[in-house]
C-alpha positions as MATLAB code, in Angstrom:
seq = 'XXXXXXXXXXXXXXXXXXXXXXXXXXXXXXXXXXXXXXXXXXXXXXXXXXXXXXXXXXXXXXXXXXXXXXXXXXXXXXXXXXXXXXXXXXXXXXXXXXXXXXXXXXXXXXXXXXXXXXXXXXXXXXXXXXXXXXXXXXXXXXXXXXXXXXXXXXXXXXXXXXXXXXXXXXXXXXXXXXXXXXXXXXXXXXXXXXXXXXXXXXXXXXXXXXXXXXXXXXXXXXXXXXXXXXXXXXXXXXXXXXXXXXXXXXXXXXXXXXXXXXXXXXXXXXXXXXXXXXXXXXXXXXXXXXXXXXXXXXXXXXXXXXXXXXXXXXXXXXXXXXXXXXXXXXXXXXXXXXXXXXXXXXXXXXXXXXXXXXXXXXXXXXXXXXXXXXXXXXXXXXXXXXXXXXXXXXXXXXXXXXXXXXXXXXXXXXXXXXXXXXXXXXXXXXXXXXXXXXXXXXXXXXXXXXXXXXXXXXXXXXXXXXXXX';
ca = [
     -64.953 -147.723   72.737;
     -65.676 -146.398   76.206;
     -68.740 -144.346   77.213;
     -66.384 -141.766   77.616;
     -64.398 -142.148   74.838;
     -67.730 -141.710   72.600;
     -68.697 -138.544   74.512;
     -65.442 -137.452   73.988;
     -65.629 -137.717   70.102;
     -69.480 -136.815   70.193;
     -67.906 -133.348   72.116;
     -65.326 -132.875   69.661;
     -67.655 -133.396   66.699;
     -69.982 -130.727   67.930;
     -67.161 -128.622   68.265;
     -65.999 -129.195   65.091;
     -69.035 -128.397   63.569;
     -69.733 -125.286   65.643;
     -66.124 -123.820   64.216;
     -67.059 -124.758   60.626;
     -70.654 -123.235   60.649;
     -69.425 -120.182   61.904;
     -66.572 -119.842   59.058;
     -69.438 -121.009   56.277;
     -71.584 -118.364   57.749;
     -68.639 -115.819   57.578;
     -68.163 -116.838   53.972;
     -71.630 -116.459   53.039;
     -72.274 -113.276   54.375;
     -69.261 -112.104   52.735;
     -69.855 -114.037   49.137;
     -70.394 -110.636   47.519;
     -66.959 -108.929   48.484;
     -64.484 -109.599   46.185;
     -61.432 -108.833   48.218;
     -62.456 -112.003   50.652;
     -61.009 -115.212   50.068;
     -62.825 -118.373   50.846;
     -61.890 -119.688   54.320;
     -61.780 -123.111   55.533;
     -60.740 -124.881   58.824;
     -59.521 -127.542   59.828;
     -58.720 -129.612   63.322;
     -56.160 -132.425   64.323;
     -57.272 -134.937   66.710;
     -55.694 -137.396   68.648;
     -56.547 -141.354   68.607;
     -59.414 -140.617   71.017;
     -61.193 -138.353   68.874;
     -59.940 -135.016   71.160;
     -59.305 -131.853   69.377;
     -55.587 -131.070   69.263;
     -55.564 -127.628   67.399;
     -57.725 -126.132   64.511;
     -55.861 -124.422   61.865;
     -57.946 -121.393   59.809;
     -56.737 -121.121   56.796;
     -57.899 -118.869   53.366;
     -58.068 -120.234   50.010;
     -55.159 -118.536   48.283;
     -53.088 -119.067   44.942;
     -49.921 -116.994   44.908;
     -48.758 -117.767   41.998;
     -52.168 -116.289   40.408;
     -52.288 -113.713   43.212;
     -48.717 -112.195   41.851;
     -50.279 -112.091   38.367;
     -53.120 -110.404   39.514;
     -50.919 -107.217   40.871;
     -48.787 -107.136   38.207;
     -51.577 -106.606   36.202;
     -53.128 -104.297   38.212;
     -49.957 -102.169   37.789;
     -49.891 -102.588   34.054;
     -53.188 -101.410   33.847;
     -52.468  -98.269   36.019;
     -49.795  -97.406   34.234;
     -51.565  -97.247   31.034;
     -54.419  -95.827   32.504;
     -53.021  -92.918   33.671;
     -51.036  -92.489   30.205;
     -54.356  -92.989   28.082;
     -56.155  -90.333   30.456;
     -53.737  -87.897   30.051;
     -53.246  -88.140   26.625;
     -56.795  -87.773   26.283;
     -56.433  -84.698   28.074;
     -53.961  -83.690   25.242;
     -56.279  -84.975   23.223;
     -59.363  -82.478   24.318;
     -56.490  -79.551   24.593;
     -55.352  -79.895   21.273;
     -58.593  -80.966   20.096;
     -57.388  -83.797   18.446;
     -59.734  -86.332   19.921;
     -62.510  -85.434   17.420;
     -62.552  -83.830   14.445;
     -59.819  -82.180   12.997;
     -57.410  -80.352   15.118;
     -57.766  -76.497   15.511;
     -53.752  -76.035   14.707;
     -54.297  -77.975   11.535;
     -57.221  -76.349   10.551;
     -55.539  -72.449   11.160;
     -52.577  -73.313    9.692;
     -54.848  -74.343    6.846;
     -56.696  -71.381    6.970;
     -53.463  -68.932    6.822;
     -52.030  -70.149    4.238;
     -55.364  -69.883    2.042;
     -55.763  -66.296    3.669;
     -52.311  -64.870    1.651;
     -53.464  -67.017   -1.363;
     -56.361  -64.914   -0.746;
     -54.177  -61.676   -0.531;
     -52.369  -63.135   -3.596;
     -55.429  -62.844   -5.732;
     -56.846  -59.606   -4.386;
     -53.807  -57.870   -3.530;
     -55.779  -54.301   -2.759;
     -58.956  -55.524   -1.074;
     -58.578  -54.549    2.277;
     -61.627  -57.034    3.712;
     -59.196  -59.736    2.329;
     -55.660  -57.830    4.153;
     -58.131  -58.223    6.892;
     -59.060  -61.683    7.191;
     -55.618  -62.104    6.618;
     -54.402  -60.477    9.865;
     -57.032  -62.429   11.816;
     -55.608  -65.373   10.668;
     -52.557  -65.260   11.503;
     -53.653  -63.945   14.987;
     -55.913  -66.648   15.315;
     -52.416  -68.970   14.306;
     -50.400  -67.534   16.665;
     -52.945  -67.668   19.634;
     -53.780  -71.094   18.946;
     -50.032  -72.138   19.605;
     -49.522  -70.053   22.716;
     -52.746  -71.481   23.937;
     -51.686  -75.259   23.242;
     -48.367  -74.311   24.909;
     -49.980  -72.973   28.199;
     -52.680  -75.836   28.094;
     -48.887  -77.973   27.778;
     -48.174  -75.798   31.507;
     -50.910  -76.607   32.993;
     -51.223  -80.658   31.972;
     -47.327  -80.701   33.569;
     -49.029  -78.938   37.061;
     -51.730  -81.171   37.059;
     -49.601  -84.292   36.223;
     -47.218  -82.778   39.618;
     -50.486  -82.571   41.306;
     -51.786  -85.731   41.108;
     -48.111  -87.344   41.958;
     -48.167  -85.589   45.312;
     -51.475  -86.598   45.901;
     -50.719  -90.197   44.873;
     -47.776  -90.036   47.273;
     -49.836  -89.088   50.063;
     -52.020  -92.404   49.072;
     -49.398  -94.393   48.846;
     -47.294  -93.907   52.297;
     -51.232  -94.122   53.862;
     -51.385  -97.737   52.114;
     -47.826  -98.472   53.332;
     -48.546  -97.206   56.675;
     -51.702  -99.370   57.085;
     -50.410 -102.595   55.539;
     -47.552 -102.275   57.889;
     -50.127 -101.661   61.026;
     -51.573 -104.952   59.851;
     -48.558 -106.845   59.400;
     -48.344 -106.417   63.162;
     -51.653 -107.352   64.402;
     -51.617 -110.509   62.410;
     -48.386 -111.748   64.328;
     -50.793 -111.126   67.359;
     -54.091 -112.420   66.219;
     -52.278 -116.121   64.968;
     -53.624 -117.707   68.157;
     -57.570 -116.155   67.801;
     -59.083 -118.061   64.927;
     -59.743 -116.787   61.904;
     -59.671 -112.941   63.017;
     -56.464 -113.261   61.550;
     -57.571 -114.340   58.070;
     -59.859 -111.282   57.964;
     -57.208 -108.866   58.247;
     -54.930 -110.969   55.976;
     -57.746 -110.438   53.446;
     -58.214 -106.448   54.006;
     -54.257 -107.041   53.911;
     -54.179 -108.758   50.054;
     -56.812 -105.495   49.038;
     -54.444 -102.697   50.285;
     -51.466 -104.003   48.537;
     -53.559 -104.286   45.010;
     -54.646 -100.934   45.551;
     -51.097 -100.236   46.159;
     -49.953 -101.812   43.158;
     -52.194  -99.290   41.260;
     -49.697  -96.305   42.093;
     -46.285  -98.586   41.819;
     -45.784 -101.766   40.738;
     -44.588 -104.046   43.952;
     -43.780 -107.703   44.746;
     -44.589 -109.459   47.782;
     -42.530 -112.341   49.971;
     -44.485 -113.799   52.753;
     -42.484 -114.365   56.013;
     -42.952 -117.079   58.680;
     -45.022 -114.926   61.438;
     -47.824 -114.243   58.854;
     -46.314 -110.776   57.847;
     -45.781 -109.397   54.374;
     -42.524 -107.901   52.900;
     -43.305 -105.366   49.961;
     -40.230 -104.657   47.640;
     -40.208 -102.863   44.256;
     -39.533 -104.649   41.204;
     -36.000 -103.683   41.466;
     -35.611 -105.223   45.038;
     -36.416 -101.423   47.017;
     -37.888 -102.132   50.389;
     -41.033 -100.287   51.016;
     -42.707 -102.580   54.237;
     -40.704 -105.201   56.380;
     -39.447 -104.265   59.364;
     -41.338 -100.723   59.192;
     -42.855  -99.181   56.463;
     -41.000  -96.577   53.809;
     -41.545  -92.771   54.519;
     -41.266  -91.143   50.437;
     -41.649  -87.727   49.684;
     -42.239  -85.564   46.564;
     -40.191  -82.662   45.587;
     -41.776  -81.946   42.082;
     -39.034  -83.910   40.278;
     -38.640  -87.071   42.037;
     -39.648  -89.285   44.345;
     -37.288  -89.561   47.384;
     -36.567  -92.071   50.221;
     -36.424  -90.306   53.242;
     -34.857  -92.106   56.542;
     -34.172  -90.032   58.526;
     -31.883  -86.626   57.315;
     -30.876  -88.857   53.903;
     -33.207  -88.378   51.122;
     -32.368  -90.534   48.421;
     -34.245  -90.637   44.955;
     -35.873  -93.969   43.882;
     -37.723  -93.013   40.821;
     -35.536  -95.680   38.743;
     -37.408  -97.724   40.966;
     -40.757  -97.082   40.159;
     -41.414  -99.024   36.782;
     -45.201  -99.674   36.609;
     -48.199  -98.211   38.058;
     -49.707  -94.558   38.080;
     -46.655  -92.486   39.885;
     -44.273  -94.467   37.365;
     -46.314  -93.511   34.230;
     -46.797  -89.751   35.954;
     -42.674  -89.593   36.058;
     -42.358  -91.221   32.936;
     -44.529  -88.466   31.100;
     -42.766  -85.747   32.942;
     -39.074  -87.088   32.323;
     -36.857  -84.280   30.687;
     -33.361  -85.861   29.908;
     -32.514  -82.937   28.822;
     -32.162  -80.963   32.425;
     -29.564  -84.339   32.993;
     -25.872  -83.696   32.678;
     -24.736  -84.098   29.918;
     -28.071  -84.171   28.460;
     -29.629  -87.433   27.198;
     -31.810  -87.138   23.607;
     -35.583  -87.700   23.474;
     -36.662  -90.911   24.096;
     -38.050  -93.446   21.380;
     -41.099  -94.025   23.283;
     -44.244  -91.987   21.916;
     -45.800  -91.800   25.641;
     -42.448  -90.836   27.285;
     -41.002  -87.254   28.051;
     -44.772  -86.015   26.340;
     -44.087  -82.804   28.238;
     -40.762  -81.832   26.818;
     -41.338  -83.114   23.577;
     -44.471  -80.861   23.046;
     -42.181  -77.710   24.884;
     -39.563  -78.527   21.942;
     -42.176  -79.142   18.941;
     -44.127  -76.351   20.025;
     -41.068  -73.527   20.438;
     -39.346  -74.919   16.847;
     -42.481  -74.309   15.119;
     -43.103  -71.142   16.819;
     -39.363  -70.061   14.804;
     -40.172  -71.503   12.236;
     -42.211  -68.557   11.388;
     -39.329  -66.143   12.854;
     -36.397  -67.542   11.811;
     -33.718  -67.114    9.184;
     -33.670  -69.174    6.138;
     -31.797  -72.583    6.765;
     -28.969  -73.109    4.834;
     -30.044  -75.488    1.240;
     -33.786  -74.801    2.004;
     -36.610  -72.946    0.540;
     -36.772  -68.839    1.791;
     -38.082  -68.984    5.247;
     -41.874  -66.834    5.783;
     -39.725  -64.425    7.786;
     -37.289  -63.613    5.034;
     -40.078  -64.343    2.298;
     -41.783  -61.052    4.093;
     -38.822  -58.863    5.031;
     -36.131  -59.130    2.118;
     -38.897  -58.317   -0.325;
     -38.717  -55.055   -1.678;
     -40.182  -52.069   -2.009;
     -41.700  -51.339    1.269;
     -44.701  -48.422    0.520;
     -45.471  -45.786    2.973;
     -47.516  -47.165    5.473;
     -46.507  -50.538    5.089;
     -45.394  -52.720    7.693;
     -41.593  -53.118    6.030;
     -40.815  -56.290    8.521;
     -41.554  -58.956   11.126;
     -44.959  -60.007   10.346;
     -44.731  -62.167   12.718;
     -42.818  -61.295   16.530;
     -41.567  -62.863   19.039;
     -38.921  -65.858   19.876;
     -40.651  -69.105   21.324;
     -43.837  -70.395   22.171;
     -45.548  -68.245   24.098;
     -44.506  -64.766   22.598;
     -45.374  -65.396   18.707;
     -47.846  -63.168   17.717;
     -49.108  -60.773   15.124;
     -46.774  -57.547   14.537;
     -49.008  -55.104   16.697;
     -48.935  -52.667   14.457;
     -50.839  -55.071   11.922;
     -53.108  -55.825   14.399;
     -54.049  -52.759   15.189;
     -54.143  -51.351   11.671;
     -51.673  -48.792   12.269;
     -49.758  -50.557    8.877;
     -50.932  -52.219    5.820;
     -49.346  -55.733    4.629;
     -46.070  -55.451    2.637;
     -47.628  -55.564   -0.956;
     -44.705  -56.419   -2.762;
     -43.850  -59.853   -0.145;
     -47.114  -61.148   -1.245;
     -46.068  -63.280   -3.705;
     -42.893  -64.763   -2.078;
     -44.487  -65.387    1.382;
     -47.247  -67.286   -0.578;
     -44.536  -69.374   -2.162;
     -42.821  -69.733    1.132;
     -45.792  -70.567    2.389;
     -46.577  -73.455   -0.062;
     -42.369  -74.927   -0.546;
     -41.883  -78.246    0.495;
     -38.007  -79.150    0.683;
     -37.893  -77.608    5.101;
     -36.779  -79.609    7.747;
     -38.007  -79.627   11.687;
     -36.190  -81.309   14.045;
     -37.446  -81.067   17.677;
     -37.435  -83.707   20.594;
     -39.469  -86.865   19.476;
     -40.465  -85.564   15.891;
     -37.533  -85.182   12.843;
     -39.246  -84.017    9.626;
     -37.856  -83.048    6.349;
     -38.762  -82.160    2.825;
     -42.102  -80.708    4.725;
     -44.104  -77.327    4.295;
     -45.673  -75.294    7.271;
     -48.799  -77.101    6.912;
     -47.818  -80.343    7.140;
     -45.181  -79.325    9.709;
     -48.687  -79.131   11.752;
     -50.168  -81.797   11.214;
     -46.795  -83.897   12.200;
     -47.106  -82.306   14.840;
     -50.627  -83.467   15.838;
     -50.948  -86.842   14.030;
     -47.487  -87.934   16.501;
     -50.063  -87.215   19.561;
     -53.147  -88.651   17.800;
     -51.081  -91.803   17.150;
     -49.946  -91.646   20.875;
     -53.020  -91.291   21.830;
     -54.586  -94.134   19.900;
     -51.546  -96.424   20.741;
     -51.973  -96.217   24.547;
     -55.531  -96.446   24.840;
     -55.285  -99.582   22.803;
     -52.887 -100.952   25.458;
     -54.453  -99.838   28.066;
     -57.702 -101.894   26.882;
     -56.054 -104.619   26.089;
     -54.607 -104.549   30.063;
     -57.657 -103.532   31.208;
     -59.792 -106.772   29.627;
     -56.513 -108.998   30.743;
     -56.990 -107.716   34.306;
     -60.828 -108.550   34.317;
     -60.256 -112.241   33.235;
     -57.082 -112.802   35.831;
     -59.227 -111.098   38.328;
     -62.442 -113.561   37.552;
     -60.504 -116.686   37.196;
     -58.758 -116.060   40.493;
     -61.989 -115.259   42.045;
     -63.491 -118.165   41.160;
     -60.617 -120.663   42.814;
     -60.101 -118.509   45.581;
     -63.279 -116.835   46.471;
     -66.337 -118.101   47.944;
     -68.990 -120.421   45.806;
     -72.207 -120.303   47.415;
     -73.659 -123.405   45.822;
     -70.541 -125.111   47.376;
     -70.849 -123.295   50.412;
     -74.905 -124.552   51.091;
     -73.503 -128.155   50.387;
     -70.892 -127.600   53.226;
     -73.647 -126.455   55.624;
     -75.868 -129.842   54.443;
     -72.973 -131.802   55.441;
     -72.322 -130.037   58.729;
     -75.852 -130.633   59.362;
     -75.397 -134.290   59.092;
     -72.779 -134.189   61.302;
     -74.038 -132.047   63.820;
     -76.971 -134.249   63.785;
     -74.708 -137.858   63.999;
     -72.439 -136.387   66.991;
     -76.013 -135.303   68.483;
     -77.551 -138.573   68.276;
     -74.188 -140.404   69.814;
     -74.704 -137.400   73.111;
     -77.980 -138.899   73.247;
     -77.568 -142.741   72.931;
     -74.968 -141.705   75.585;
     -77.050 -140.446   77.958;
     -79.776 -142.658   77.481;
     -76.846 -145.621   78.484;
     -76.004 -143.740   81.210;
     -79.504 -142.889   82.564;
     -79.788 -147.166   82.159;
     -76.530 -147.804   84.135;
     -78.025 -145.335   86.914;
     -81.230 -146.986   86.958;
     -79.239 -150.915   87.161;
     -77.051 -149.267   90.343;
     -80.209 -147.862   91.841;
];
């Protein structure tokens, strides 16, 4: 080898080295960040030893790396479903305890048993009419806590919408620097890694799938094939039903293609089949359509307490109270109980205000109304029959308690699977600074080897001078 040819390689070395400390540095300064990737280069030299180019590359596994989002969206869909069934959870105060319907059901149908026994005590008529306001309140209170869960559910879809065209927005800003930045090192590594985090964060609010495309950028679909980056990025929109597609004056609605993450379990708990045409029955799923099913439970036990007997079943409490005869002077003759749906039941005002006395002679019958099995309830996502008005109630509440239960079960169980995925994928992918020290030892030998070749060099050449001299 020529004096030249061994500065030559001594050059490149040093080079080399120079490029490798600085990515080892890079990588332990940034050990702690768990969105950054281990990065490595490497060079190709010719037969002389020259540097031809250095490739940058990151420590990836795609295969894992797909796992690891579709997780991510599993877990956000059942996150947001076991939060907000909490929330039902607190409203309907089924999360500890027993629930507060349960318990004043309960309580009026002890309160005419009550009655029953001391038919002219008026501290017992009392207690009685305080019951069954505190009844009927209860349910109109659940059903506007129902009201305001739905507007807070809308809420938090617009403001995940706003999120999500930011992430798109962003991921698609650095889809196009990273065609730029291909010839200026490892910059574009960097952004490839800030790249990977955005589109797990995105994954959080819909479930997506990634193809990678020769100039370094990233195509984002839906799992149903929906385009959301590649040549630009999606614009979508809210309207309060459903998430739209706007380009340019078409808006078209892809929530069929939202499947996982938090917008997707949002829609999901919202859905109302029955506003479709024709209508489509309740789904089977216990943490589907939650909103409509607890509008429909909610109004058919409302009637239950205002409605006609049902053919082949036991007197109803309305018809228990008002076909029972005689009605006394100063008796309220009928409807105990007013009102049609959810939010109107209450106590006849004129009870309430003591302006009538209870119906002595419906005593008995409403009490044995009040205790008959042998009823059915049928409302979207609970069918009941050979029930009684109590344990219509706590139907009612052990279907969300077992919701509830179910789905934060899940949601642990994809929570725990997440953490795992996420570790093992860390540890092949991400940086190890034990290995990362070694690297630097090495590099120091080498640094040190090309080093000592520049100076045998020079000494040689210093010699040669001297000889010519």
């Amino acid at each position: 080898m020529s004096l030249f040819s061994a500065i030559g390689s001594a050059t490149a070395g040093l080079r080399a080295v120079q490029a490798q400390v600085k990515v080892v540095s890079d990588n332990v300064a940034r050990a702690d960040d768990p969105a950054r990737t281990r990065h490595t280069v490497g060079q190709v030299v010719d037969r002389s030893g020259f540097v031809l180019t250095t490739q940058y590359r990151r420590e990836v596994d795609q295969a894992m790396r797909a796992q690891v989002e579709d997780l991510t969206a599993r877990d956000g869909t059942s996150a947001t479903k076991s939060e907000y069934m909490q929330k039902l959870g607190d409203l309907m105060r089924t999360t500890n305890g027993n629930p507060l319907l349960n318990t004043y059901a309960s309580n009026l149908e002890a309160a005419w048993k009550s009655v029953e026994t001391s038919p002219e005590s008026e501290v017992a008529q009392y207690q009685l009419v305080q019951a069954a306001d505190t009844f009927a309140r209860e349910i109109v209170r659940v059903s506007t806590g129902v009201e305001d869960l739905d507007r807070e559910m809308r809420t938090d879809i617009d403001t995940s919408m706003k999120e999500v065209n930011r992430l798109l927005k962003d991921i698609d800003r650095i889809n196009r620097d990273i065609v730029s930045l291909q010839g200026y090192g490892s910059a574009a590594n960097e952004v490839a890694d800030k790249r990977d985090n955005l589109i797990k964060e995105l994954n959080t609010y819909i479930g997506v799938r990634t193809v990678d495309r020769p100039d370094g950028r990233v195509a984002i679909f839906t799992a149903s094939g929906q385009a959301l980056v590649d040549a630009e990025p999606a614009n979508l929109s809210f309207d309060g039903g459903n998430i739209n597609l706007v380009t340019g004056n078409d808006v078209t609605s892809i929530n069929h293609h939202i499947r996982e993450g938090k917008i997707a379990a949002l829609l999901n708990m919202r859905a109302d089949g029955s506003r479709r045409e024709p209508p489509a029955p309740a789904s089977g799923d216990p943490t589907a359509e939650v909103i409509r099913k607890l509008r429909s439970q909610l109004d058919e036990f409302a009637k239950m307490f205002t409605a006609h007997t049902k053919p082949g079943e036991p007197t109803s409490f309305r018809d228990a109270y008002d076909n029972a005869n005689p009605a006394l002077e100063g008796e309220q003759a009928n409807q105990f109980f007013t009102g049609e749906d959810r939010f109107t039941l209450q106590v006849n005002a004129k009870l309430l205000n003591n302006e009538a006395k209870i119906k002595q002679s419906a005593i008995k019958d409403v009490v044995a109304a009040m205790t008959a099995t042998g009823r059915s309830f049928e409302a979207d996502g609970l069918k009941l029959s050979d029930s009684s008005y109590s344990s219509m109630a706590s139907n009612i509440t052990g279907t969300w308690m077992s919701a509830a239960k179910t789905v934060k079960t899940a949601n642990e169980f994809d929570k725990d699977a997440k953490q795992i995925l996420e570790e093992r994928y860390h540890s092949v992918t991400g940086v190890n600074i034990d290995e990362e020290i070694a690297n630097l030892q090495q590099l120091q030998t080498s640094y040190a080897a090309s080093a000592r070749v520049m100076q045998v060099t020079n000494t040689m050449f210093d010699a040669l001078e001297a000889i010519v001299r």
